[in-house]
Amino acid sequence: MSDGKAAAAAYWKENLRVLLMLLCVWFAVSFGCGILFVDTLDKIVIGGFPLGFWFAQQGSIYTFVALIFVYVWQMNRLDHKYNVDEKEV
């Protein structure tokens, strides 16, 4: 395998690792906190609303937006590491 193909394979492997980690967080927050653990979380009240309800309605949205920023940050680091970052003209 040439150096270019090896670098592309390593880049793709790390890209998939980042995606899988972020998808696990997404799943844990949306399915776990919003559905599976809602009864336990509802015992905690924030701002007059049960925490399980808050996660299902607002917390998951905030987490998803945060995941977008984390993804951009991670991919910029990965692009820079493999020297495929976007150059400003």
CSV table of N, CA and C in Angstrom, one decimal:
chain,number,residue,atom,x,y,z
A,1,MET,N,0.9,-1.2,0.0
A,1,MET,CA,0.0,0.0,0.0
A,1,MET,C,0.9,1.2,0.0
A,2,SER,N,0.6,2.2,-0.9
A,2,SER,CA,1.4,3.4,-0.9
A,2,SER,C,1.1,4.3,0.3
A,3,ASP,N,2.0,5.3,0.4
A,3,ASP,CA,1.9,6.2,1.6
A,3,ASP,C,0.6,7.0,1.5
A,4,GLY,N,0.2,7.4,0.3
A,4,GLY,CA,-1.1,8.1,0.2
A,4,GLY,C,-2.3,7.3,0.6
A,5,LYS,N,-2.3,6.0,0.1
A,5,LYS,CA,-3.4,5.1,0.5
A,5,LYS,C,-3.4,4.8,2.0
A,6,ALA,N,-2.2,4.6,2.5
A,6,ALA,CA,-2.1,4.3,4.0
A,6,ALA,C,-2.6,5.5,4.8
A,7,ALA,N,-2.2,6.7,4.4
A,7,ALA,CA,-2.7,7.9,5.1
A,7,ALA,C,-4.2,8.1,4.9
A,8,ALA,N,-4.7,7.8,3.8
A,8,ALA,CA,-6.2,7.9,3.5
A,8,ALA,C,-6.9,6.9,4.4
A,9,ALA,N,-6.4,5.7,4.5
A,9,ALA,CA,-7.0,4.7,5.3
A,9,ALA,C,-7.0,5.0,6.8
A,10,ALA,N,-5.9,5.6,7.2
A,10,ALA,CA,-5.7,6.0,8.6
A,10,ALA,C,-6.7,7.2,8.9
A,11,TYR,N,-6.8,8.1,8.0
A,11,TYR,CA,-7.7,9.3,8.2
A,11,TYR,C,-9.1,8.8,8.3
A,12,TRP,N,-9.5,7.9,7.4
A,12,TRP,CA,-10.9,7.4,7.4
A,12,TRP,C,-11.2,6.6,8.7
A,13,LYS,N,-10.2,5.8,9.2
A,13,LYS,CA,-10.4,5.1,10.4
A,13,LYS,C,-10.6,6.0,11.6
A,14,GLU,N,-9.8,7.1,11.7
A,14,GLU,CA,-10.0,8.0,12.7
A,14,GLU,C,-11.3,8.8,12.6
A,15,ASN,N,-11.7,9.1,11.4
A,15,ASN,CA,-12.9,9.8,11.1
A,15,ASN,C,-14.1,8.9,11.6
A,16,LEU,N,-14.1,7.6,11.3
A,16,LEU,CA,-15.1,6.7,11.8
A,16,LEU,C,-15.1,6.6,13.3
A,17,ARG,N,-14.0,6.6,13.9
A,17,ARG,CA,-13.9,6.6,15.4
A,17,ARG,C,-14.6,7.8,16.0
A,18,VAL,N,-14.3,9.0,15.4
A,18,VAL,CA,-14.9,10.2,15.9
A,18,VAL,C,-16.4,10.1,15.8
A,19,LEU,N,-16.9,9.7,14.6
A,19,LEU,CA,-18.3,9.6,14.3
A,19,LEU,C,-19.0,8.6,15.3
A,20,LEU,N,-18.4,7.5,15.5
A,20,LEU,CA,-18.9,6.5,16.4
A,20,LEU,C,-19.0,7.0,17.9
A,21,MET,N,-18.0,7.7,18.3
A,21,MET,CA,-18.1,8.2,19.7
A,21,MET,C,-19.2,9.3,19.8
A,22,LEU,N,-19.3,10.1,18.8
A,22,LEU,CA,-20.4,11.2,18.9
A,22,LEU,C,-21.7,10.5,18.7
A,23,LEU,N,-21.9,9.5,17.9
A,23,LEU,CA,-23.2,8.8,17.8
A,23,LEU,C,-23.5,8.1,19.1
A,24,CYS,N,-22.6,7.6,19.8
A,24,CYS,CA,-22.8,7.0,21.1
A,24,CYS,C,-23.3,8.0,22.1
A,25,VAL,N,-22.7,9.2,22.1
A,25,VAL,CA,-23.2,10.2,23.0
A,25,VAL,C,-24.6,10.6,22.6
A,26,TRP,N,-24.9,10.8,21.3
A,26,TRP,CA,-26.2,11.1,20.8
A,26,TRP,C,-27.2,10.1,21.2
A,27,PHE,N,-26.9,8.8,21.1
A,27,PHE,CA,-27.8,7.8,21.5
A,27,PHE,C,-28.1,7.8,23.0
A,28,ALA,N,-27.0,7.9,23.8
A,28,ALA,CA,-27.2,7.9,25.2
A,28,ALA,C,-28.1,9.1,25.7
A,29,VAL,N,-27.9,10.2,25.1
A,29,VAL,CA,-28.7,11.4,25.5
A,29,VAL,C,-30.2,11.3,25.0
A,30,SER,N,-30.3,11.0,23.7
A,30,SER,CA,-31.7,10.9,23.2
A,30,SER,C,-32.5,9.7,23.6
A,31,PHE,N,-31.9,8.6,23.5
A,31,PHE,CA,-32.7,7.3,23.9
A,31,PHE,C,-32.6,7.1,25.4
A,32,GLY,N,-31.4,7.2,25.9
A,32,GLY,CA,-31.1,6.9,27.3
A,32,GLY,C,-31.8,7.8,28.2
A,33,CYS,N,-31.5,9.1,28.1
A,33,CYS,CA,-32.0,10.1,29.0
A,33,CYS,C,-33.4,10.5,28.7
A,34,GLY,N,-33.8,10.4,27.4
A,34,GLY,CA,-35.2,10.8,27.0
A,34,GLY,C,-36.2,9.7,27.1
A,35,ILE,N,-35.7,8.4,27.2
A,35,ILE,CA,-36.7,7.3,27.2
A,35,ILE,C,-36.4,6.3,28.3
A,36,LEU,N,-35.2,5.8,28.4
A,36,LEU,CA,-34.9,4.7,29.3
A,36,LEU,C,-34.8,5.1,30.8
A,37,PHE,N,-34.2,6.2,31.0
A,37,PHE,CA,-33.9,6.7,32.4
A,37,PHE,C,-34.8,7.8,32.8
A,38,VAL,N,-35.9,8.0,32.0
A,38,VAL,CA,-36.8,9.2,32.3
A,38,VAL,C,-37.4,9.1,33.7
A,39,ASP,N,-37.8,8.0,34.1
A,39,ASP,CA,-38.4,7.9,35.5
A,39,ASP,C,-37.5,8.2,36.6
A,40,THR,N,-36.2,7.8,36.4
A,40,THR,CA,-35.2,8.1,37.4
A,40,THR,C,-34.9,9.6,37.4
A,41,LEU,N,-34.7,10.1,36.2
A,41,LEU,CA,-34.4,11.5,36.0
A,41,LEU,C,-35.5,12.5,36.4
A,42,ASP,N,-36.8,12.0,36.4
A,42,ASP,CA,-37.9,12.8,36.7
A,42,ASP,C,-38.0,13.1,38.2
A,43,LYS,N,-37.2,12.4,39.0
A,43,LYS,CA,-37.1,12.6,40.5
A,43,LYS,C,-36.4,13.9,40.8
A,44,ILE,N,-35.6,14.4,39.8
A,44,ILE,CA,-34.8,15.6,39.9
A,44,ILE,C,-35.6,16.7,39.2
A,45,VAL,N,-35.8,17.8,39.9
A,45,VAL,CA,-36.6,18.9,39.3
A,45,VAL,C,-35.6,20.1,39.1
A,46,ILE,N,-35.7,20.7,37.8
A,46,ILE,CA,-34.9,21.9,37.5
A,46,ILE,C,-35.8,22.9,36.9
A,47,GLY,N,-35.9,24.1,37.5
A,47,GLY,CA,-36.8,25.1,37.0
A,47,GLY,C,-38.2,24.8,37.0
A,48,GLY,N,-38.6,23.9,37.9
A,48,GLY,CA,-40.0,23.5,38.0
A,48,GLY,C,-40.4,22.3,37.1
A,49,PHE,N,-39.5,21.8,36.3
A,49,PHE,CA,-39.8,20.7,35.4
A,49,PHE,C,-38.9,19.5,35.8
A,50,PRO,N,-39.5,18.3,35.6
A,50,PRO,CA,-38.7,17.1,35.9
A,50,PRO,C,-37.5,17.0,34.9
A,51,LEU,N,-36.4,16.5,35.4
A,51,LEU,CA,-35.2,16.5,34.5
A,51,LEU,C,-35.4,15.6,33.3
A,52,GLY,N,-36.1,14.5,33.5
A,52,GLY,CA,-36.4,13.6,32.3
A,52,GLY,C,-37.2,14.3,31.2
A,53,PHE,N,-38.2,15.1,31.6
A,53,PHE,CA,-38.9,15.9,30.6
A,53,PHE,C,-38.0,16.9,30.0
A,54,TRP,N,-37.1,17.5,30.8
A,54,TRP,CA,-36.2,18.6,30.3
A,54,TRP,C,-35.3,18.0,29.3
A,55,PHE,N,-34.7,16.8,29.5
A,55,PHE,CA,-33.8,16.1,28.6
A,55,PHE,C,-34.6,15.8,27.3
A,56,ALA,N,-35.8,15.3,27.4
A,56,ALA,CA,-36.5,14.9,26.2
A,56,ALA,C,-36.9,16.1,25.4
A,57,GLN,N,-37.1,17.2,26.0
A,57,GLN,CA,-37.6,18.4,25.3
A,57,GLN,C,-36.5,19.4,24.9
A,58,GLN,N,-35.6,19.7,25.8
A,58,GLN,CA,-34.6,20.7,25.6
A,58,GLN,C,-33.1,20.2,25.7
A,59,GLY,N,-32.8,19.3,26.6
A,59,GLY,CA,-31.5,18.9,26.8
A,59,GLY,C,-30.9,18.1,25.6
A,60,SER,N,-31.7,17.3,25.0
A,60,SER,CA,-31.2,16.6,23.8
A,60,SER,C,-30.9,17.6,22.7
A,61,ILE,N,-31.7,18.6,22.5
A,61,ILE,CA,-31.4,19.6,21.5
A,61,ILE,C,-30.1,20.3,21.8
A,62,TYR,N,-29.9,20.8,23.0
A,62,TYR,CA,-28.6,21.4,23.4
A,62,TYR,C,-27.5,20.5,23.2
A,63,THR,N,-27.6,19.2,23.5
A,63,THR,CA,-26.6,18.3,23.3
A,63,THR,C,-26.2,18.1,21.8
A,64,PHE,N,-27.3,18.0,21.0
A,64,PHE,CA,-27.1,17.8,19.6
A,64,PHE,C,-26.3,19.0,19.0
A,65,VAL,N,-26.6,20.2,19.4
A,65,VAL,CA,-25.9,21.4,18.9
A,65,VAL,C,-24.5,21.4,19.4
A,66,ALA,N,-24.3,21.0,20.6
A,66,ALA,CA,-22.9,20.9,21.1
A,66,ALA,C,-22.1,19.8,20.4
A,67,LEU,N,-22.8,18.7,20.0
A,67,LEU,CA,-22.1,17.7,19.2
A,67,LEU,C,-21.7,18.1,17.9
A,68,ILE,N,-22.4,19.0,17.3
A,68,ILE,CA,-22.0,19.6,16.0
A,68,ILE,C,-20.7,20.4,16.1
A,69,PHE,N,-20.6,21.2,17.2
A,69,PHE,CA,-19.4,22.0,17.4
A,69,PHE,C,-18.2,21.1,17.7
A,70,VAL,N,-18.5,20.0,18.5
A,70,VAL,CA,-17.4,19.1,18.8
A,70,VAL,C,-16.9,18.3,17.6
A,71,TYR,N,-17.9,18.0,16.7
A,71,TYR,CA,-17.5,17.3,15.4
A,71,TYR,C,-16.7,18.2,14.6
A,72,VAL,N,-17.0,19.5,14.4
A,72,VAL,CA,-16.3,20.4,13.6
A,72,VAL,C,-14.9,20.6,14.2
A,73,TRP,N,-14.8,20.7,15.5
A,73,TRP,CA,-13.5,20.9,16.2
A,73,TRP,C,-12.6,19.6,15.9
A,74,GLN,N,-13.2,18.4,16.1
A,74,GLN,CA,-12.4,17.2,16.0
A,74,GLN,C,-12.0,17.0,14.5
A,75,MET,N,-12.9,17.3,13.6
A,75,MET,CA,-12.5,17.1,12.2
A,75,MET,C,-11.5,18.1,11.7
A,76,ASN,N,-11.5,19.3,12.2
A,76,ASN,CA,-10.5,20.3,11.9
A,76,ASN,C,-9.1,19.8,12.4
A,77,ARG,N,-9.1,19.3,13.6
A,77,ARG,CA,-7.8,18.7,14.2
A,77,ARG,C,-7.4,17.5,13.3
A,78,LEU,N,-8.3,16.7,12.9
A,78,LEU,CA,-7.9,15.5,12.1
A,78,LEU,C,-7.4,15.9,10.7
A,79,ASP,N,-8.1,16.9,10.1
A,79,ASP,CA,-7.7,17.4,8.8
A,79,ASP,C,-6.3,18.0,8.9
A,80,HIS,N,-6.0,18.8,10.0
A,80,HIS,CA,-4.7,19.4,10.2
A,80,HIS,C,-3.6,18.3,10.4
A,81,LYS,N,-4.0,17.2,11.1
A,81,LYS,CA,-3.1,16.1,11.4
A,81,LYS,C,-2.6,15.4,10.1
A,82,TYR,N,-3.6,15.2,9.2
A,82,TYR,CA,-3.3,14.5,8.0
A,82,TYR,C,-3.0,15.5,6.8
A,83,ASN,N,-2.9,16.8,7.1
A,83,ASN,CA,-2.5,17.8,6.1
A,83,ASN,C,-3.6,17.9,5.0
A,84,VAL,N,-4.8,17.8,5.3
A,84,VAL,CA,-5.9,17.9,4.3
A,84,VAL,C,-6.8,19.0,4.7
A,85,ASP,N,-6.3,19.9,5.6
A,85,ASP,CA,-7.2,21.0,6.0
A,85,ASP,C,-7.4,22.0,4.9
A,86,GLU,N,-8.5,22.7,5.0
A,86,GLU,CA,-8.8,23.7,4.0
A,86,GLU,C,-7.9,24.9,4.1
A,87,LYS,N,-7.4,25.3,3.0
A,87,LYS,CA,-6.5,26.5,3.0
A,87,LYS,C,-7.3,27.7,2.6
A,88,GLU,N,-7.2,28.8,3.3
A,88,GLU,CA,-7.9,30.1,2.8
A,88,GLU,C,-7.1,30.7,1.7
A,89,VAL,N,-7.8,31.1,0.7
A,89,VAL,CA,-7.1,31.7,-0.5
A,89,VAL,C,-7.1,33.2,-0.3
